[in-house]
PDB file of C-alpha atoms in Angstrom:
ATOM      1  CA  MET A   1       0.156   0.110  -0.039  1.00 45.00           C
ATOM      2  CA  LYS A   2       1.251   3.497  -1.037  1.00 50.00           C
ATOM      3  CA  LEU A   3       1.100   6.271   0.652  1.00 50.00           C
ATOM      4  CA  ARG A   4       0.041   9.185  -1.986  1.00 54.00           C
ATOM      5  CA  PRO A   5       0.159  12.763  -0.757  1.00 54.00           C
ATOM      6  CA  SER A   6      -2.841  13.792  -1.556  1.00 54.00           C
ATOM      7  CA  ILE A   7      -4.090  12.114   1.351  1.00 50.00           C
ATOM      8  CA  ILE A   8      -1.246  14.473   2.926  1.00 48.00           C
ATOM      9  CA  LEU A   9      -3.027  17.744   1.622  1.00 50.00           C
ATOM     10  CA  LEU A  10      -6.353  16.402   2.940  1.00 49.00           C
ATOM     11  CA  MET A  11      -5.451  15.632   6.023  1.00 50.00           C
ATOM     12  CA  ILE A  12      -3.175  19.386   7.046  1.00 51.00           C
ATOM     13  CA  PRO A  13      -6.678  21.355   6.322  1.00 48.00           C
ATOM     14  CA  SER A  14      -8.477  18.743   8.972  1.00 47.00           C
ATOM     15  CA  LEU A  15      -5.618  19.626  11.704  1.00 48.00           C
ATOM     16  CA  LEU A  16      -5.276  23.339  11.276  1.00 49.00           C
ATOM     17  CA  LEU A  17      -9.337  23.384  11.808  1.00 48.00           C
ATOM     18  CA  VAL A  18      -9.038  22.151  14.844  1.00 50.00           C
ATOM     19  CA  GLY A  19      -6.170  24.601  16.031  1.00 50.00           C
ATOM     20  CA  CYS A  20      -6.986  27.753  14.649  1.00 51.00           C
ATOM     21  CA  VAL A  21     -10.339  28.512  17.214  1.00 58.00           C
ATOM     22  CA  LYS A  22      -8.830  31.779  18.112  1.00 67.00           C
ATOM     23  CA  PRO A  23      -5.743  33.810  17.138  1.00 77.00           C
ATOM     24  CA  MET A  24      -3.776  34.064  20.093  1.00 88.00           C
ATOM     25  CA  ASP A  25      -2.699  37.595  20.920  1.00 92.00           C
ATOM     26  CA  TYR A  26       0.749  37.129  22.209  1.00 95.00           C
ATOM     27  CA  THR A  27       2.021  40.920  21.951  1.00 95.00           C
ATOM     28  CA  THR A  28       1.899  41.317  25.161  1.00 96.00           C
ATOM     29  CA  PHE A  29       3.931  37.802  26.319  1.00 96.00           C
ATOM     30  CA  ARG A  30       6.435  39.153  23.570  1.00 95.00           C
ATOM     31  CA  LYS A  31       6.948  42.403  25.636  1.00 95.00           C
ATOM     32  CA  TYR A  32       7.678  41.318  28.802  1.00 96.00           C
ATOM     33  CA  ARG A  33       9.670  37.782  28.287  1.00 96.00           C
ATOM     34  CA  PRO A  34       9.277  35.606  32.050  1.00 98.00           C
ATOM     35  CA  ARG A  35      12.717  33.593  32.736  1.00 98.00           C
ATOM     36  CA  SER A  36      11.036  32.037  35.439  1.00 98.00           C
ATOM     37  CA  ILE A  37       7.800  30.344  36.157  1.00 98.00           C
ATOM     38  CA  LEU A  38       5.806  30.269  39.257  1.00 98.00           C
ATOM     39  CA  VAL A  39       2.987  27.939  39.350  1.00 98.00           C
ATOM     40  CA  PRO A  40       0.621  27.946  42.296  1.00 98.00           C
ATOM     41  CA  PRO A  41      -1.021  24.300  42.935  1.00 98.00           C
ATOM     42  CA  PRO A  42      -4.538  24.225  40.921  1.00 98.00           C
ATOM     43  CA  LEU A  43      -7.709  25.899  41.922  1.00 98.00           C
ATOM     44  CA  ASN A  44     -10.118  22.327  42.332  1.00 98.00           C
ATOM     45  CA  GLU A  45     -13.195  23.077  40.895  1.00 97.00           C
ATOM     46  CA  SER A  46     -13.687  19.070  39.905  1.00 96.00           C
ATOM     47  CA  THR A  47     -15.641  17.357  42.516  1.00 93.00           C
ATOM     48  CA  GLU A  48     -12.170  14.585  43.060  1.00 93.00           C
ATOM     49  CA  VAL A  49      -9.902  15.158  45.227  1.00 93.00           C
ATOM     50  CA  ALA A  50      -7.414  13.473  43.836  1.00 94.00           C
ATOM     51  CA  ALA A  51      -6.451  16.070  41.575  1.00 96.00           C
ATOM     52  CA  THR A  52      -5.312  19.117  42.692  1.00 97.00           C
ATOM     53  CA  TYR A  53      -1.989  17.216  43.593  1.00 97.00           C
ATOM     54  CA  GLY A  54      -2.577  15.228  40.173  1.00 97.00           C
ATOM     55  CA  TYR A  55      -2.704  17.678  37.936  1.00 98.00           C
ATOM     56  CA  TYR A  56       0.263  19.921  40.302  1.00 98.00           C
ATOM     57  CA  THR A  57       2.925  16.720  39.912  1.00 98.00           C
ATOM     58  CA  THR A  58       2.584  17.167  35.840  1.00 98.00           C
ATOM     59  CA  VAL A  59       3.202  20.621  35.247  1.00 98.00           C
ATOM     60  CA  THR A  60       6.598  21.307  35.594  1.00 98.00           C
ATOM     61  CA  ARG A  61       7.860  19.386  33.038  1.00 98.00           C
ATOM     62  CA  PRO A  62       6.185  20.986  29.652  1.00 98.00           C
ATOM     63  CA  LEU A  63       7.165  24.063  30.901  1.00 98.00           C
ATOM     64  CA  ALA A  64      10.517  23.515  31.815  1.00 98.00           C
ATOM     65  CA  GLU A  65      10.744  21.463  28.404  1.00 97.00           C
ATOM     66  CA  SER A  66       9.318  25.138  26.733  1.00 97.00           C
ATOM     67  CA  GLY A  67      12.718  26.480  27.998  1.00 97.00           C
ATOM     68  CA  TYR A  68      11.208  28.345  31.368  1.00 98.00           C
ATOM     69  CA  TYR A  69      12.675  28.458  34.996  1.00 98.00           C
ATOM     70  CA  VAL A  70      10.233  26.289  37.082  1.00 98.00           C
ATOM     71  CA  PHE A  71      10.111  26.849  40.758  1.00 98.00           C
ATOM     72  CA  PRO A  72      10.474  23.664  42.247  1.00 98.00           C
ATOM     73  CA  ILE A  73       6.829  22.631  43.188  1.00 98.00           C
ATOM     74  CA  ALA A  74       6.958  20.728  46.306  1.00 98.00           C
ATOM     75  CA  VAL A  75       9.026  23.565  48.282  1.00 98.00           C
ATOM     76  CA  ILE A  76       6.572  26.421  46.704  1.00 97.00           C
ATOM     77  CA  ASP A  77       3.261  24.263  48.368  1.00 98.00           C
ATOM     78  CA  GLN A  78       5.636  23.978  51.422  1.00 96.00           C
ATOM     79  CA  PHE A  79       6.911  27.348  51.590  1.00 96.00           C
ATOM     80  CA  PHE A  80       3.109  29.054  51.137  1.00 97.00           C
ATOM     81  CA  LYS A  81       1.596  26.267  53.863  1.00 97.00           C
ATOM     82  CA  GLU A  82       3.839  27.569  55.945  1.00 95.00           C
ATOM     83  CA  ASN A  83       3.660  31.218  55.682  1.00 94.00           C
ATOM     84  CA  GLY A  84      -0.253  31.193  56.741  1.00 95.00           C
ATOM     85  CA  MET A  85      -1.734  30.294  53.247  1.00 97.00           C
ATOM     86  CA  PRO A  86      -2.476  26.738  53.937  1.00 96.00           C
ATOM     87  CA  THR A  87      -5.015  25.701  50.475  1.00 97.00           C
ATOM     88  CA  ALA A  88      -4.674  26.671  46.872  1.00 97.00           C
ATOM     89  CA  TYR A  89      -7.716  29.477  47.753  1.00 97.00           C
ATOM     90  CA  GLU A  90      -5.170  31.907  49.488  1.00 97.00           C
ATOM     91  CA  MET A  91      -1.906  30.862  47.584  1.00 98.00           C
ATOM     92  CA  HIS A  92      -3.840  31.904  43.858  1.00 98.00           C
ATOM     93  CA  GLN A  93      -5.210  35.313  46.750  1.00 97.00           C
ATOM     94  CA  ALA A  94      -1.129  35.742  47.322  1.00 97.00           C
ATOM     95  CA  PRO A  95      -0.315  39.655  46.274  1.00 97.00           C
ATOM     96  CA  LEU A  96       2.185  40.155  43.778  1.00 98.00           C
ATOM     97  CA  LYS A  97       4.908  41.947  45.165  1.00 98.00           C
ATOM     98  CA  LYS A  98       5.092  39.566  48.246  1.00 96.00           C
ATOM     99  CA  ILE A  99       6.046  37.151  45.303  1.00 97.00           C
ATOM    100  CA  ASP A 100       8.520  38.580  43.885  1.00 98.00           C
ATOM    101  CA  GLU A 101       9.942  39.960  46.695  1.00 97.00           C
ATOM    102  CA  ILE A 102      10.141  36.324  48.584  1.00 96.00           C
ATOM    103  CA  PHE A 103      10.486  34.016  45.065  1.00 98.00           C
ATOM    104  CA  GLY A 104      11.790  36.772  42.597  1.00 98.00           C
ATOM    105  CA  ALA A 105       9.396  35.211  39.676  1.00 98.00           C
ATOM    106  CA  ASP A 106       8.920  36.538  36.542  1.00 98.00           C
ATOM    107  CA  ALA A 107       5.515  35.286  36.222  1.00 98.00           C
ATOM    108  CA  VAL A 108       2.764  32.754  37.993  1.00 98.00           C
ATOM    109  CA  LEU A 109       0.937  30.724  35.936  1.00 98.00           C
ATOM    110  CA  TYR A 110      -2.782  30.055  38.266  1.00 98.00           C
ATOM    111  CA  THR A 111      -4.202  26.965  36.684  1.00 98.00           C
ATOM    112  CA  ARG A 112      -8.137  25.644  37.681  1.00 98.00           C
ATOM    113  CA  VAL A 113      -8.557  21.283  37.108  1.00 98.00           C
ATOM    114  CA  LYS A 114     -12.457  22.217  36.423  1.00 98.00           C
ATOM    115  CA  GLN A 115     -13.030  18.242  35.565  1.00 97.00           C
ATOM    116  CA  TYR A 116     -10.661  15.384  36.321  1.00 96.00           C
ATOM    117  CA  GLY A 117     -11.404  11.546  37.208  1.00 93.00           C
ATOM    118  CA  THR A 118     -12.522   8.346  35.510  1.00 90.00           C
ATOM    119  CA  LYS A 119     -16.900   7.266  34.577  1.00 86.00           C
ATOM    120  CA  TYR A 120     -17.126   3.724  34.712  1.00 81.00           C
ATOM    121  CA  TYR A 121     -19.984   2.763  32.545  1.00 78.00           C
ATOM    122  CA  ILE A 122     -21.073  -1.230  32.275  1.00 73.00           C
ATOM    123  CA  ILE A 123     -18.797  -2.078  29.308  1.00 76.00           C
ATOM    124  CA  ASN A 124     -15.833   0.321  29.462  1.00 82.00           C
ATOM    125  CA  SER A 125     -15.099   3.913  30.863  1.00 86.00           C
ATOM    126  CA  THR A 126     -13.958   7.457  30.376  1.00 91.00           C
ATOM    127  CA  THR A 127     -11.093   9.815  31.603  1.00 94.00           C
ATOM    128  CA  ILE A 128     -11.579  13.442  31.468  1.00 96.00           C
ATOM    129  CA  VAL A 129      -8.930  15.815  32.416  1.00 97.00           C
ATOM    130  CA  GLU A 130     -10.169  20.115  32.049  1.00 98.00           C
ATOM    131  CA  VAL A 131      -7.801  22.216  32.872  1.00 98.00           C
ATOM    132  CA  GLU A 132      -8.070  26.472  31.974  1.00 98.00           C
ATOM    133  CA  ALA A 133      -4.746  28.625  32.841  1.00 98.00           C
ATOM    134  CA  THR A 134      -3.412  31.783  32.798  1.00 98.00           C
ATOM    135  CA  LEU A 135       0.127  33.069  33.026  1.00 98.00           C
ATOM    136  CA  ILE A 136       0.495  36.421  34.946  1.00 98.00           C
ATOM    137  CA  ASP A 137       3.458  39.172  34.890  1.00 98.00           C
ATOM    138  CA  VAL A 138       4.664  39.663  38.370  1.00 98.00           C
ATOM    139  CA  LYS A 139       5.759  43.019  38.398  1.00 98.00           C
ATOM    140  CA  THR A 140       3.067  44.390  36.458  1.00 98.00           C
ATOM    141  CA  GLY A 141      -0.279  42.150  36.975  1.00 98.00           C
ATOM    142  CA  SER A 142      -0.910  42.005  32.617  1.00 98.00           C
ATOM    143  CA  THR A 143      -2.396  39.488  31.633  1.00 98.00           C
ATOM    144  CA  LEU A 144       0.353  37.100  29.690  1.00 98.00           C
ATOM    145  CA  TRP A 145      -1.101  34.056  28.363  1.00 97.00           C
ATOM    146  CA  GLU A 146      -4.374  32.357  29.034  1.00 97.00           C
ATOM    147  CA  ASN A 147      -5.418  28.375  27.837  1.00 97.00           C
ATOM    148  CA  LYS A 148      -7.712  26.347  28.085  1.00 97.00           C
ATOM    149  CA  THR A 149      -7.998  22.122  27.095  1.00 97.00           C
ATOM    150  CA  ILE A 150     -10.569  19.001  27.576  1.00 97.00           C
ATOM    151  CA  HIS A 151      -8.347  16.337  27.380  1.00 97.00           C
ATOM    152  CA  GLN A 152     -10.687  12.854  27.171  1.00 95.00           C
ATOM    153  CA  VAL A 153     -10.004   8.968  26.490  1.00 93.00           C
ATOM    154  CA  SER A 154     -12.957   6.001  26.228  1.00 89.00           C
ATOM    155  CA  SER A 155     -11.653   2.695  26.834  1.00 78.00           C
ATOM    156  CA  GLY A 156     -14.120   1.148  24.860  1.00 66.00           C
ATOM    157  CA  ASP A 157     -13.824   4.178  21.970  1.00 55.00           C
ATOM    158  CA  SER A 158     -12.842   1.293  18.715  1.00 48.00           C
ATOM    159  CA  GLY A 159     -13.695   4.359  16.179  1.00 50.00           C
ATOM    160  CA  GLY A 160     -10.778   4.102  13.635  1.00 51.00           C
ATOM    161  CA  GLY A 161     -11.307   0.263  12.679  1.00 53.00           C
ATOM    162  CA  LEU A 162      -9.159  -1.799  13.618  1.00 54.00           C
ATOM    163  CA  ILE A 163      -6.150   0.596  13.922  1.00 56.00           C
ATOM    164  CA  GLY A 164      -8.355   1.965  16.882  1.00 56.00           C
ATOM    165  CA  ALA A 165      -9.224  -0.576  18.681  1.00 55.00           C
ATOM    166  CA  ALA A 166      -5.393  -1.378  18.817  1.00 57.00           C
ATOM    167  CA  VAL A 167      -4.525   2.172  20.013  1.00 59.00           C
ATOM    168  CA  SER A 168      -7.074   2.186  22.481  1.00 59.00           C
ATOM    169  CA  ALA A 169      -6.112  -1.258  23.621  1.00 57.00           C
ATOM    170  CA  ALA A 170      -2.855  -0.150  24.271  1.00 58.00           C
ATOM    171  CA  VAL A 171      -3.990   2.736  25.859  1.00 59.00           C
ATOM    172  CA  THR A 172      -7.105   0.838  28.453  1.00 57.00           C
ATOM    173  CA  GLN A 173      -4.005  -1.457  29.426  1.00 54.00           C
ATOM    174  CA  ILE A 174      -1.685   1.936  29.958  1.00 53.00           C
ATOM    175  CA  LEU A 175      -4.660   3.150  32.279  1.00 52.00           C
ATOM    176  CA  ASN A 176      -5.302   0.046  33.935  1.00 53.00           C
ATOM    177  CA  SER A 177      -2.283  -0.523  35.609  1.00 46.00           C
ATOM    178  CA  SER A 178      -3.006   3.264  37.024  1.00 47.00           C
ATOM    179  CA  ILE A 179      -4.722   3.580  40.374  1.00 64.00           C
ATOM    180  CA  ASP A 180      -5.324   7.489  39.164  1.00 86.00           C
ATOM    181  CA  GLN A 181      -6.302   7.257  35.725  1.00 91.00           C
ATOM    182  CA  ALA A 182      -6.839  10.988  35.204  1.00 95.00           C
ATOM    183  CA  HIS A 183      -3.621  12.001  36.452  1.00 95.00           C
ATOM    184  CA  ALA A 184      -1.807   9.831  33.527  1.00 93.00           C
ATOM    185  CA  ILE A 185      -3.184  11.445  31.017  1.00 95.00           C
ATOM    186  CA  CYS A 186      -2.315  14.719  32.641  1.00 96.00           C
ATOM    187  CA  PRO A 187       0.944  15.043  30.525  1.00 96.00           C
ATOM    188  CA  VAL A 188      -1.226  14.606  27.477  1.00 96.00           C
ATOM    189  CA  ALA A 189      -3.287  17.526  28.262  1.00 96.00           C
ATOM    190  CA  ASN A 190      -0.462  20.196  28.798  1.00 97.00           C
ATOM    191  CA  ALA A 191       0.959  19.018  26.070  1.00 95.00           C
ATOM    192  CA  GLN A 192      -2.140  20.535  24.292  1.00 95.00           C
ATOM    193  CA  LEU A 193      -2.285  23.264  27.024  1.00 96.00           C
ATOM    194  CA  LEU A 194       0.835  24.547  27.139  1.00 97.00           C
ATOM    195  CA  GLN A 195       2.540  23.349  23.559  1.00 95.00           C
ATOM    196  CA  THR A 196       0.351  23.776  20.708  1.00 93.00           C
ATOM    197  CA  LYS A 197       1.706  25.739  18.119  1.00 87.00           C
ATOM    198  CA  ASP A 198      -0.012  28.848  18.292  1.00 88.00           C
ATOM    199  CA  ARG A 199      -1.808  28.631  21.032  1.00 93.00           C
ATOM    200  CA  GLY A 200       1.181  27.071  23.592  1.00 96.00           C
ATOM    201  CA  LEU A 201       3.245  29.397  25.469  1.00 97.00           C
ATOM    202  CA  LEU A 202       5.696  31.230  23.570  1.00 96.00           C
ATOM    203  CA  LEU A 203       9.687  29.004  24.103  1.00 96.00           C
ATOM    204  CA  GLY A 204      10.939  30.033  27.467  1.00 97.00           C
ATOM    205  CA  PRO A 205      15.349  31.393  27.282  1.00 97.00           C
ATOM    206  CA  TYR A 206      16.790  27.224  28.673  1.00 97.00           C
ATOM    207  CA  HIS A 207      15.207  26.204  24.711  1.00 96.00           C
ATOM    208  CA  PRO A 208      17.557  26.753  22.122  1.00 94.00           C
ATOM    209  CA  GLU A 209      15.090  28.298  19.666  1.00 92.00           C
ATOM    210  CA  TYR A 210      14.341  30.650  22.061  1.00 92.00           C
ATOM    211  CA  SER A 211      16.060  33.310  20.038  1.00 84.00           C
ATOM    212  CA  THR A 212      15.012  31.920  17.134  1.00 76.00           C
ATOM    213  CA  GLU A 213      11.922  31.684  17.440  1.00 68.00           C
ATOM    214  CA  GLN A 214       9.790  32.533  14.348  1.00 51.00           C
ATOM    215  CA  THR A 215       7.100  35.331  14.531  1.00 46.00           C
ATOM    216  CA  VAL A 216       4.196  34.419  14.317  1.00 43.00           C
ATOM    217  CA  GLU A 217       2.542  37.362  12.646  1.00 36.00           C
TER     218      GLU A 217
ATOM    219  CA  MET B   1      -9.423   6.823   6.122  1.00 45.00           C
ATOM    220  CA  ARG B   2      -6.697   3.661   7.393  1.00 50.00           C
ATOM    221  CA  HIS B   3      -3.717   4.966   5.149  1.00 54.00           C
ATOM    222  CA  GLY B   4      -4.453   8.471   7.026  1.00 49.00           C
ATOM    223  CA  LEU B   5      -4.542   7.053  10.637  1.00 47.00           C
ATOM    224  CA  ILE B   6      -0.769   5.327   9.905  1.00 48.00           C
ATOM    225  CA  LEU B   7       0.562   8.426   8.213  1.00 47.00           C
ATOM    226  CA  LEU B   8      -0.346  10.327  10.697  1.00 47.00           C
ATOM    227  CA  ALA B   9       1.027   8.068  13.587  1.00 48.00           C
ATOM    228  CA  CYS B  10       4.067   7.868  11.380  1.00 45.00           C
ATOM    229  CA  LEU B  11       3.822  11.477  11.601  1.00 47.00           C
ATOM    230  CA  GLY B  12       3.936  10.885  15.499  1.00 46.00           C
ATOM    231  CA  LEU B  13       6.902   9.351  15.739  1.00 47.00           C
ATOM    232  CA  LEU B  14       8.556  11.037  13.507  1.00 46.00           C
ATOM    233  CA  THR B  15       8.336  14.537  15.382  1.00 47.00           C
ATOM    234  CA  GLY B  16       8.599  12.509  19.021  1.00 45.00           C
ATOM    235  CA  CYS B  17      12.570  11.542  17.607  1.00 45.00           C
ATOM    236  CA  ALA B  18      13.252  15.241  16.660  1.00 45.00           C
ATOM    237  CA  SER B  19      12.259  16.547  19.377  1.00 54.00           C
ATOM    238  CA  ARG B  20      15.466  15.136  22.494  1.00 80.00           C
ATOM    239  CA  THR B  21      14.154  16.484  26.174  1.00 94.00           C
ATOM    240  CA  LEU B  22      16.464  19.179  27.628  1.00 97.00           C
ATOM    241  CA  TYR B  23      16.704  17.637  30.669  1.00 98.00           C
ATOM    242  CA  SER B  24      17.096  14.017  32.204  1.00 97.00           C
ATOM    243  CA  TRP B  25      14.044  14.264  33.866  1.00 97.00           C
ATOM    244  CA  GLY B  26      14.410  10.507  35.883  1.00 96.00           C
ATOM    245  CA  SER B  27      11.907   9.675  39.503  1.00 96.00           C
ATOM    246  CA  TYR B  28      11.639  13.851  39.786  1.00 97.00           C
ATOM    247  CA  GLU B  29       8.162  13.816  38.601  1.00 96.00           C
ATOM    248  CA  SER B  30       7.552  10.671  40.048  1.00 96.00           C
ATOM    249  CA  GLN B  31       8.319  11.041  43.394  1.00 96.00           C
ATOM    250  CA  LEU B  32       6.505  14.333  43.752  1.00 97.00           C
ATOM    251  CA  TYR B  33       3.476  12.429  42.787  1.00 96.00           C
ATOM    252  CA  ALA B  34       4.066   9.411  45.829  1.00 96.00           C
ATOM    253  CA  MET B  35       4.857  12.101  48.109  1.00 96.00           C
ATOM    254  CA  TYR B  36       1.083  13.217  47.334  1.00 96.00           C
ATOM    255  CA  SER B  37      -0.679  10.300  46.332  1.00 94.00           C
ATOM    256  CA  THR B  38       0.936   7.788  48.792  1.00 93.00           C
ATOM    257  CA  PRO B  39       3.314   9.483  51.706  1.00 94.00           C
ATOM    258  CA  ASP B  40       4.541   6.693  52.951  1.00 95.00           C
ATOM    259  CA  SER B  41       6.637   5.134  49.860  1.00 94.00           C
ATOM    260  CA  ALA B  42       7.953   8.790  49.284  1.00 96.00           C
ATOM    261  CA  THR B  43       9.840   9.595  52.695  1.00 97.00           C
ATOM    262  CA  PRO B  44      12.498  12.535  52.900  1.00 97.00           C
ATOM    263  CA  GLU B  45      14.327   9.470  53.359  1.00 97.00           C
ATOM    264  CA  LEU B  46      13.253   7.215  50.162  1.00 97.00           C
ATOM    265  CA  GLN B  47      13.130  10.355  47.806  1.00 98.00           C
ATOM    266  CA  ILE B  48      16.626  11.285  48.300  1.00 98.00           C
ATOM    267  CA  LEU B  49      17.876   7.981  47.731  1.00 98.00           C
ATOM    268  CA  LYS B  50      16.241   7.830  44.658  1.00 98.00           C
ATOM    269  CA  LEU B  51      16.862  11.308  43.255  1.00 98.00           C
ATOM    270  CA  GLU B  52      21.118  11.190  44.622  1.00 98.00           C
ATOM    271  CA  GLU B  53      20.392   7.722  42.179  1.00 98.00           C
ATOM    272  CA  ASP B  54      19.464   9.954  39.077  1.00 98.00           C
ATOM    273  CA  ILE B  55      22.200  12.254  39.604  1.00 98.00           C
ATOM    274  CA  GLN B  56      24.337   9.727  39.084  1.00 97.00           C
ATOM    275  CA  LYS B  57      22.461   8.183  35.621  1.00 97.00           C
ATOM    276  CA  ALA B  58      22.664  12.151  34.669  1.00 97.00           C
ATOM    277  CA  ARG B  59      25.934  12.805  34.912  1.00 96.00           C
ATOM    278  CA  ALA B  60      26.694   9.468  33.611  1.00 96.00           C
ATOM    279  CA  LYS B  61      25.875  10.313  30.637  1.00 95.00           C
ATOM    280  CA  ASP B  62      25.880  14.331  30.639  1.00 95.00           C
ATOM    281  CA  HIS B  63      22.318  15.360  30.832  1.00 96.00           C
ATOM    282  CA  LYS B  64      21.311  17.837  32.796  1.00 97.00           C
ATOM    283  CA  LEU B  65      18.810  17.603  35.235  1.00 98.00           C
ATOM    284  CA  PRO B  66      15.605  19.613  35.520  1.00 98.00           C
ATOM    285  CA  PRO B  67      14.957  23.335  37.243  1.00 98.00           C
ATOM    286  CA  GLY B  68      13.962  22.511  41.206  1.00 98.00           C
ATOM    287  CA  PHE B  69      15.507  19.235  41.067  1.00 98.00           C
ATOM    288  CA  TYR B  70      18.494  20.531  43.161  1.00 98.00           C
ATOM    289  CA  ALA B  71      16.088  23.175  44.917  1.00 98.00           C
ATOM    290  CA  HIS B  72      14.228  19.988  45.828  1.00 98.00           C
ATOM    291  CA  LEU B  73      16.617  17.524  46.772  1.00 98.00           C
ATOM    292  CA  GLY B  74      17.978  20.532  48.918  1.00 98.00           C
ATOM    293  CA  PHE B  75      14.409  20.739  51.348  1.00 98.00           C
ATOM    294  CA  LEU B  76      14.839  16.535  51.289  1.00 98.00           C
ATOM    295  CA  TYR B  77      18.229  17.513  53.183  1.00 98.00           C
ATOM    296  CA  TYR B  78      17.083  19.908  55.038  1.00 97.00           C
ATOM    297  CA  GLN B  79      14.089  17.915  56.802  1.00 96.00           C
ATOM    298  CA  GLN B  80      16.006  15.439  57.126  1.00 97.00           C
ATOM    299  CA  GLY B  81      18.680  17.848  58.808  1.00 97.00           C
ATOM    300  CA  GLN B  82      21.735  17.937  56.806  1.00 98.00           C
ATOM    301  CA  ARG B  83      21.969  21.255  57.095  1.00 97.00           C
ATOM    302  CA  ASP B  84      25.549  21.137  54.768  1.00 98.00           C
ATOM    303  CA  LEU B  85      23.936  19.106  52.489  1.00 98.00           C
ATOM    304  CA  ALA B  86      21.102  21.288  51.682  1.00 98.00           C
ATOM    305  CA  LYS B  87      23.185  24.296  51.794  1.00 98.00           C
ATOM    306  CA  ARG B  88      25.207  22.566  48.535  1.00 98.00           C
ATOM    307  CA  ALA B  89      21.923  21.387  47.119  1.00 98.00           C
ATOM    308  CA  PHE B  90      20.751  24.644  47.079  1.00 98.00           C
ATOM    309  CA  GLU B  91      23.578  26.266  45.528  1.00 98.00           C
ATOM    310  CA  THR B  92      23.677  24.147  43.208  1.00 98.00           C
ATOM    311  CA  GLU B  93      20.397  25.459  41.988  1.00 98.00           C
ATOM    312  CA  LYS B  94      21.552  28.918  41.825  1.00 98.00           C
ATOM    313  CA  ALA B  95      24.399  27.758  39.946  1.00 98.00           C
ATOM    314  CA  ALA B  96      22.233  25.814  37.198  1.00 98.00           C
ATOM    315  CA  PHE B  97      19.339  28.595  37.160  1.00 98.00           C
ATOM    316  CA  PRO B  98      20.022  32.474  38.412  1.00 98.00           C
ATOM    317  CA  GLU B  99      16.636  32.966  38.131  1.00 98.00           C
ATOM    318  CA  SER B 100      16.162  30.890  41.414  1.00 98.00           C
ATOM    319  CA  THR B 101      18.803  33.228  42.950  1.00 98.00           C
ATOM    320  CA  VAL B 102      15.987  35.485  44.962  1.00 98.00           C
ATOM    321  CA  PHE B 103      14.359  31.764  46.631  1.00 98.00           C
ATOM    322  CA  MET B 104      17.234  30.197  47.399  1.00 98.00           C
ATOM    323  CA  ASP B 105      19.378  32.424  49.098  1.00 98.00           C
ATOM    324  CA  ARG B 106      15.723  33.612  51.189  1.00 97.00           C
ATOM    325  CA  LEU B 107      16.503  29.128  51.891  1.00 97.00           C
ATOM    326  CA  ILE B 108      20.089  29.283  52.335  1.00 98.00           C
ATOM    327  CA  ALA B 109      19.303  32.167  54.932  1.00 97.00           C
ATOM    328  CA  ARG B 110      16.438  30.531  57.204  1.00 93.00           C
ATOM    329  CA  LEU B 111      18.840  26.474  57.434  1.00 92.00           C
TER     330      LEU B 111
END
């Protein structure tokens, strides 16, 4: 079976359609260009208690691999708690002036977990993670970037014929070996949220393409 | 449609190969998750053992450890009362990532 170029051409517009919800405005982001990002624990608006740390512990890697310095999440969390801010809600209220003074962070990524967890049905299950995120410049309080994503995986979903079934079976196996299935799909949700071209974060200073990143106007 | 799926799978693989990660992550993320979800399996003592192993592995391959790694390790040493090691780890974080200077100096001053 040969792959014809026409197939590639057919795929491209559909990918573009999926990607282009609304063009992201990077003007303010480009103006301030943060080097470091502090992430307090997410506000958990889901019904699942495990969502807070199930999500929080997956956020460092995509930010660091995008080239940013990311403050150590567990140390930050502990530091807030020891300083009279026991919950994520209080940490999200911490004045930016204090964050600047105490941590010296350039930007704060505030995240909200809207949905998190697995719903079981008779023959299958659906795992879902929905997250919203806002990046704020610490010195000025300006919103640099915001985005949201929903990632959903269904165990009984065999759409796409044999290959689809095989992929779905593989995913199901991976998920079933993990206690917290939603935690296991957070990396994919984060990639969609933070690292998609034209919607994700701009690259940070530790990324090799930082200085050569093309301006997408 | 099936051809399309094969093609997409191939593209996915190609992209995966092309993008090398900037850091050697070792067990850092799984330690973080474990300390919150199953704290008994990730006491400071156990985490230190795993993270020290990660340092050896990363050094052997000449890979960098991720932002926050040494700061987290320093905090674990601090919890264990090992102040000299804590200070050295905070200094290492600062040297690797000067963006951490304000916070690392604050942690060192608290030791």
